[in-house]
PDB file of C-alpha atoms in Angstrom:
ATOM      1  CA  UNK A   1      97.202  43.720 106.840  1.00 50.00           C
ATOM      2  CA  UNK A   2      96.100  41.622 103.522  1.00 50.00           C
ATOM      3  CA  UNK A   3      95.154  38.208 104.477  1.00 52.00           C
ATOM      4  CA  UNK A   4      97.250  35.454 103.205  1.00 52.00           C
ATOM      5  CA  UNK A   5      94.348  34.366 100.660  1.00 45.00           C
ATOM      6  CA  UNK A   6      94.209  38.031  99.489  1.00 43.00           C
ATOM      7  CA  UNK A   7      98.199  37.996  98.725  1.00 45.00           C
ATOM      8  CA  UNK A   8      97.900  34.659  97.181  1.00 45.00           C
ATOM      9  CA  UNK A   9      95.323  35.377  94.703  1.00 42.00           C
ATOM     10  CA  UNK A  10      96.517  39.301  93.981  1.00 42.00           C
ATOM     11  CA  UNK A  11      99.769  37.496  93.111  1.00 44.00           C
ATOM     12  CA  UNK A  12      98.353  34.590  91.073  1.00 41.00           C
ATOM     13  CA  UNK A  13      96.656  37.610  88.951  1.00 40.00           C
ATOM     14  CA  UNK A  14      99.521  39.691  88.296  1.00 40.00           C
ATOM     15  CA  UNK A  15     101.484  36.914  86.748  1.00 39.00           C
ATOM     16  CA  UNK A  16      99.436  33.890  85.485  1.00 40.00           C
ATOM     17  CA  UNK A  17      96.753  31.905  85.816  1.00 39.00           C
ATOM     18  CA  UNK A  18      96.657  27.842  85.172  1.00 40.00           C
ATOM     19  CA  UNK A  19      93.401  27.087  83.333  1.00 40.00           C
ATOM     20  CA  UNK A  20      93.214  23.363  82.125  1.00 43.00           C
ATOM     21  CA  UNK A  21      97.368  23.010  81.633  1.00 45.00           C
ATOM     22  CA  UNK A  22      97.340  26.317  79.336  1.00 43.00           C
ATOM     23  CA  UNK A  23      98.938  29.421  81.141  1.00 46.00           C
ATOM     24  CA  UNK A  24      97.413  32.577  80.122  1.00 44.00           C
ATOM     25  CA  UNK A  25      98.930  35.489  81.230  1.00 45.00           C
ATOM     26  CA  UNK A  26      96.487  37.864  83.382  1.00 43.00           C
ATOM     27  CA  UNK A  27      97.582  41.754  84.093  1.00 46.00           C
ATOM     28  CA  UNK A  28      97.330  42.750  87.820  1.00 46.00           C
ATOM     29  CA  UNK A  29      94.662  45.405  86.707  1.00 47.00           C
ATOM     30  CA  UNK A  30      92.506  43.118  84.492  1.00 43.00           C
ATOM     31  CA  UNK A  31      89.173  42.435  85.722  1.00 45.00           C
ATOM     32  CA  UNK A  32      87.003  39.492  85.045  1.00 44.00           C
ATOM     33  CA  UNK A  33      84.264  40.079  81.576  1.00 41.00           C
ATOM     34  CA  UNK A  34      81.601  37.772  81.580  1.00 43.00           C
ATOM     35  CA  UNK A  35      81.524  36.126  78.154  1.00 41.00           C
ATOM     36  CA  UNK A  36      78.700  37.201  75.511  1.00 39.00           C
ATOM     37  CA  UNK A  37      75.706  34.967  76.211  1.00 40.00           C
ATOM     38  CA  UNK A  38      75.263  32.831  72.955  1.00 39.00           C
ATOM     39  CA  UNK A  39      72.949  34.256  70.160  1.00 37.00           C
ATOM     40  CA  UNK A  40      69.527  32.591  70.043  1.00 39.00           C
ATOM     41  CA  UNK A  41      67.455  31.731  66.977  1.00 39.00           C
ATOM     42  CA  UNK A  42      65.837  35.014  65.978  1.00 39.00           C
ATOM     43  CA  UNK A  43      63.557  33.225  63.852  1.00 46.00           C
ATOM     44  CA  UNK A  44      60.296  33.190  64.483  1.00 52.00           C
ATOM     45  CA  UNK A  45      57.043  32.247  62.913  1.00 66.00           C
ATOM     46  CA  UNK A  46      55.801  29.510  59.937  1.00 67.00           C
ATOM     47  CA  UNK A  47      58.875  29.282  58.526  1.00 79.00           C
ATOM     48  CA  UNK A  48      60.840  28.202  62.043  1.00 93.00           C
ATOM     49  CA  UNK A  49      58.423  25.896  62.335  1.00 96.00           C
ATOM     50  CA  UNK A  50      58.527  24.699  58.876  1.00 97.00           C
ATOM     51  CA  UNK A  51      62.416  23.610  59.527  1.00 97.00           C
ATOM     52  CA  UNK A  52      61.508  22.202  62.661  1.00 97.00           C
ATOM     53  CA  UNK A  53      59.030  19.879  61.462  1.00 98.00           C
ATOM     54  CA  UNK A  54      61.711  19.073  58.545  1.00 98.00           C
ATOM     55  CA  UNK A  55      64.333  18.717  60.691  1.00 98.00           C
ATOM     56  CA  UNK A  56      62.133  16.326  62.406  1.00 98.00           C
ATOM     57  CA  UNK A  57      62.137  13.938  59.530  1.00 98.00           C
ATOM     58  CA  UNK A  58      65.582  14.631  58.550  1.00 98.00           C
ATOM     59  CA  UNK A  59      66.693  13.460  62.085  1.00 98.00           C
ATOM     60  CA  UNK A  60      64.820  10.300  61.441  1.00 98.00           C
ATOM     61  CA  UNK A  61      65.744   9.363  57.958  1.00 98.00           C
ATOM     62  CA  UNK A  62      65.680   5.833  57.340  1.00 98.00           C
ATOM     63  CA  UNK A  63      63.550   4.874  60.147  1.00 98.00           C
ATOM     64  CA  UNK A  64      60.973   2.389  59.762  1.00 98.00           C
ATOM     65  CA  UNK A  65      59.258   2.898  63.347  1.00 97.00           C
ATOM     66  CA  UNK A  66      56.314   5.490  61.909  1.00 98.00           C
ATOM     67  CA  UNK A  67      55.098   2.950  58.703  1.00 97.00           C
ATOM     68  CA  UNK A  68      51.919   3.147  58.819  1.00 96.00           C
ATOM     69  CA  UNK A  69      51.608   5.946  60.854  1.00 98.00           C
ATOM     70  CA  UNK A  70      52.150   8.954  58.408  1.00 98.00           C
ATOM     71  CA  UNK A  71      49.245  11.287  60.402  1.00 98.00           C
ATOM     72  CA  UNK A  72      50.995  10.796  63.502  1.00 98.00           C
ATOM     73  CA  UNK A  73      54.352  11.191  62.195  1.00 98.00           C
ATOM     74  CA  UNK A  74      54.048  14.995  60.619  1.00 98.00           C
ATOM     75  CA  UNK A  75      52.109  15.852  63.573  1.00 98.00           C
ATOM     76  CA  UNK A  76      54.978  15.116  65.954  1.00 98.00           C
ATOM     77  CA  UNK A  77      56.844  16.693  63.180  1.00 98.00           C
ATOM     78  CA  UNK A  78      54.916  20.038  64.184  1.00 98.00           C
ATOM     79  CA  UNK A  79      55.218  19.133  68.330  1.00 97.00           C
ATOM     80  CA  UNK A  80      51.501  17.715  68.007  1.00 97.00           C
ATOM     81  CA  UNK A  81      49.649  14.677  68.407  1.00 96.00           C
ATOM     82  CA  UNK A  82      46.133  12.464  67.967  1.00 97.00           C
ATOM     83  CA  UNK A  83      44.644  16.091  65.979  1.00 97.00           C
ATOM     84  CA  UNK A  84      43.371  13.950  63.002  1.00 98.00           C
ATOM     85  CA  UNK A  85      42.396  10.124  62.963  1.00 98.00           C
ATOM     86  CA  UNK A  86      44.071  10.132  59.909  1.00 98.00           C
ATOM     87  CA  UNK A  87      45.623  11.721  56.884  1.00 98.00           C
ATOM     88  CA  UNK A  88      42.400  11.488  54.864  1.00 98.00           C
ATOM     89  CA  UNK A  89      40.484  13.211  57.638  1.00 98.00           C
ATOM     90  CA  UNK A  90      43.781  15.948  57.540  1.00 98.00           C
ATOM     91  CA  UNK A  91      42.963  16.499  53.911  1.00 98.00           C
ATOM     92  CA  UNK A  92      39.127  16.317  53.996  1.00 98.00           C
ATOM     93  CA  UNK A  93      39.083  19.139  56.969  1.00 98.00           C
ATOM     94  CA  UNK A  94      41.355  21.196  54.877  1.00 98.00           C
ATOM     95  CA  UNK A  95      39.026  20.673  51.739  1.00 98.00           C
ATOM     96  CA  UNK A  96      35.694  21.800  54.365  1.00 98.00           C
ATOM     97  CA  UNK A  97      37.719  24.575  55.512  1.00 98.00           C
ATOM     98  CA  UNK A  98      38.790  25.653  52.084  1.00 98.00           C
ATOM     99  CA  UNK A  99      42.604  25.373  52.653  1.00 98.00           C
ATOM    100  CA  UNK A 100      43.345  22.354  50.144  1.00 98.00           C
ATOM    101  CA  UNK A 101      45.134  23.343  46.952  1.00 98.00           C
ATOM    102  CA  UNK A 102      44.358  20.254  44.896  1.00 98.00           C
ATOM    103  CA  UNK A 103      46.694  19.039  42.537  1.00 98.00           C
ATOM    104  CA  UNK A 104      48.973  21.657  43.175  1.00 98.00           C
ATOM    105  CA  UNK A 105      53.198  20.308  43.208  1.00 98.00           C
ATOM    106  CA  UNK A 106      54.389  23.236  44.348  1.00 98.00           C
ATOM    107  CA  UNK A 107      54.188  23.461  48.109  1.00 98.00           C
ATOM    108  CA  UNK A 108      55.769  25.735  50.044  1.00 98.00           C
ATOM    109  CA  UNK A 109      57.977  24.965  52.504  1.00 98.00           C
ATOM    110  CA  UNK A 110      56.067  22.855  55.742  1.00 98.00           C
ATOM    111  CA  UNK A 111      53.171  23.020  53.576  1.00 98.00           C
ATOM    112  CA  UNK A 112      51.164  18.823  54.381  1.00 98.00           C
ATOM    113  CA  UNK A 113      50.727  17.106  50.924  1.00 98.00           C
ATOM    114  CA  UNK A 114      48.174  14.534  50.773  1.00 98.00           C
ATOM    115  CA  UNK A 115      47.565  11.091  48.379  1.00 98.00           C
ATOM    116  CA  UNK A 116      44.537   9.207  48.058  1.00 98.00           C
ATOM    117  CA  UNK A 117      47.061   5.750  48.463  1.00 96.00           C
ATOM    118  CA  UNK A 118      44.546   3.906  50.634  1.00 95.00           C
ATOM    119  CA  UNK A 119      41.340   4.120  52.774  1.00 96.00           C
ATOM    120  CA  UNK A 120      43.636   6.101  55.719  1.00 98.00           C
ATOM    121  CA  UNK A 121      45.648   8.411  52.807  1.00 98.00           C
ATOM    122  CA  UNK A 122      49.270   9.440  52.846  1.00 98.00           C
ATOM    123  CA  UNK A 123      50.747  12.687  54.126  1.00 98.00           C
ATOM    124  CA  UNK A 124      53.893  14.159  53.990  1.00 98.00           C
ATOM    125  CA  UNK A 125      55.583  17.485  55.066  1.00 98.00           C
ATOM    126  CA  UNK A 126      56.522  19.517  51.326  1.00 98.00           C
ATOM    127  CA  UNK A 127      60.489  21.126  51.794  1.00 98.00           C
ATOM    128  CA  UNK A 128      59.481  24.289  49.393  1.00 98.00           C
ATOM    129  CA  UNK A 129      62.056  22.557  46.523  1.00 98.00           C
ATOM    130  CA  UNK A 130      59.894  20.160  44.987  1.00 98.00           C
ATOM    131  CA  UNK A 131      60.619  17.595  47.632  1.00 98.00           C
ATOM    132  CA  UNK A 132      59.056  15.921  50.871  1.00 98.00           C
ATOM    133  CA  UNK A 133      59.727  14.015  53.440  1.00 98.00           C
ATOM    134  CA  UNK A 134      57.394  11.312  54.955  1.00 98.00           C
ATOM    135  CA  UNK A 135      56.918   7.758  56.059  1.00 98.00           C
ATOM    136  CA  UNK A 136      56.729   4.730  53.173  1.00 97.00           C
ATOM    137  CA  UNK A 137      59.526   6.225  51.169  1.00 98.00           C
ATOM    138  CA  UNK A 138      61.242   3.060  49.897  1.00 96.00           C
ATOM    139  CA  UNK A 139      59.459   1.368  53.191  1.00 97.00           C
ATOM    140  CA  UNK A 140      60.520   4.268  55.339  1.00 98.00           C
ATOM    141  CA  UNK A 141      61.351   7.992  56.422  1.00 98.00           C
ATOM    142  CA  UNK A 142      62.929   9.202  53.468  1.00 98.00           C
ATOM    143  CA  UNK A 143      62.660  12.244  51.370  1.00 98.00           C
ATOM    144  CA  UNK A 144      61.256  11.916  47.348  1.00 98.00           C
ATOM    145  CA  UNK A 145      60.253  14.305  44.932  1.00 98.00           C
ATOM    146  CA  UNK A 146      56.818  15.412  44.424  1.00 98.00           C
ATOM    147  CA  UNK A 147      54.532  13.419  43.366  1.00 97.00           C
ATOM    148  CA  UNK A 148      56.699   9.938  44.051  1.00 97.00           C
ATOM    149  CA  UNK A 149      52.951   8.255  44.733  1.00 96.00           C
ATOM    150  CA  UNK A 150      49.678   7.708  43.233  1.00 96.00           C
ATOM    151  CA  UNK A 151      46.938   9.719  43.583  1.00 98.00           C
ATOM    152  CA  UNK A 152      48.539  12.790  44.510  1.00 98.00           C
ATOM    153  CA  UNK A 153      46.231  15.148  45.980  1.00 98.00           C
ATOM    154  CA  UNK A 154      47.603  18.695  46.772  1.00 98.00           C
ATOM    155  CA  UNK A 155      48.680  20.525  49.676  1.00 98.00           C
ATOM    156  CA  UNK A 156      47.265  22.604  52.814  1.00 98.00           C
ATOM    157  CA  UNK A 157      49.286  24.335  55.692  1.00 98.00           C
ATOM    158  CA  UNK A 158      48.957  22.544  58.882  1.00 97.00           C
ATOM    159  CA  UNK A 159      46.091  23.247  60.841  1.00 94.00           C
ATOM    160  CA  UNK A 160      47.618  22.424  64.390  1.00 91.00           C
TER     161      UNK A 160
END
């Protein structure tokens, strides 16, 4: 003999089932699917990380807590920190290692780009159209087109 319970929920199946004040009807045979586990990113690589470091900025527009700190702020940008003292010493490693495109304004997309603004530098993070994101824009995180400063100096890939 079924137990109570068993009668009780074989019956609750074969007509209908209360789920949040919507009744959705539920045949007697039907059997529970598990639902398809959400699709993850399936992009890897540079260019993931590219929008991630963008979407970094993006997600900080108009911010004024990273002034002054431009070297810090595309680092965290790229899930990094205290790599270079500052975004001259970014620039002048990528000159030593032979990774500095000088006076080149067209980055690709995550690609740094470096001015020669003051004794520290400026650096941004290059969105592949022309454009970059960084600190100081209009005395904050704001995306310009290239070259917006002084003394632009090119672009290298991250090295971090």
């Amino acid at each position: 003999m079924r137990s109570a319970f068993v009668r009780s929920f074989t019956r609750l199946t074969a007509t209908a089932a209360v789920l949040g004040g919507l009744v959705v009807t539920v045949p007697a045979t039907a059997t529970a699917t598990p639902a398809p586990a959400p699709i993850a990113s399936t992009s890897f690589g540079p260019q993931s990380r590219a929008d991630d470091a963008i979407a970094w900025f993006r997600a900080r527009n108009g911010s004024t807590s990273y002034q002054g700190y431009c070297e810090k702020a595309v680092e965290n940008a790229y899930g990094r920190t205290g790599i270079y003292a500052s975004a001259i010493a970014n620039w002048n490693d990528a000159v030593r290692r032979g990774a500095a495109h000088r006076g080149d304004l067209n980055p690709p997309k995550g690609a740094l780009v470096f001015w020669n603004i003051s004794s520290y530098g400026h650096v941004g993070i290059a969105t592949g159209d022309g454009n970059f994101w960084a600190t100081s824009v209009n005395g904050r995180i704001g995306k310009a087109s290239l070259p917006y400063f002084n003394s632009y100096l090119g672009w290298a890939q991250p090295n971090f």
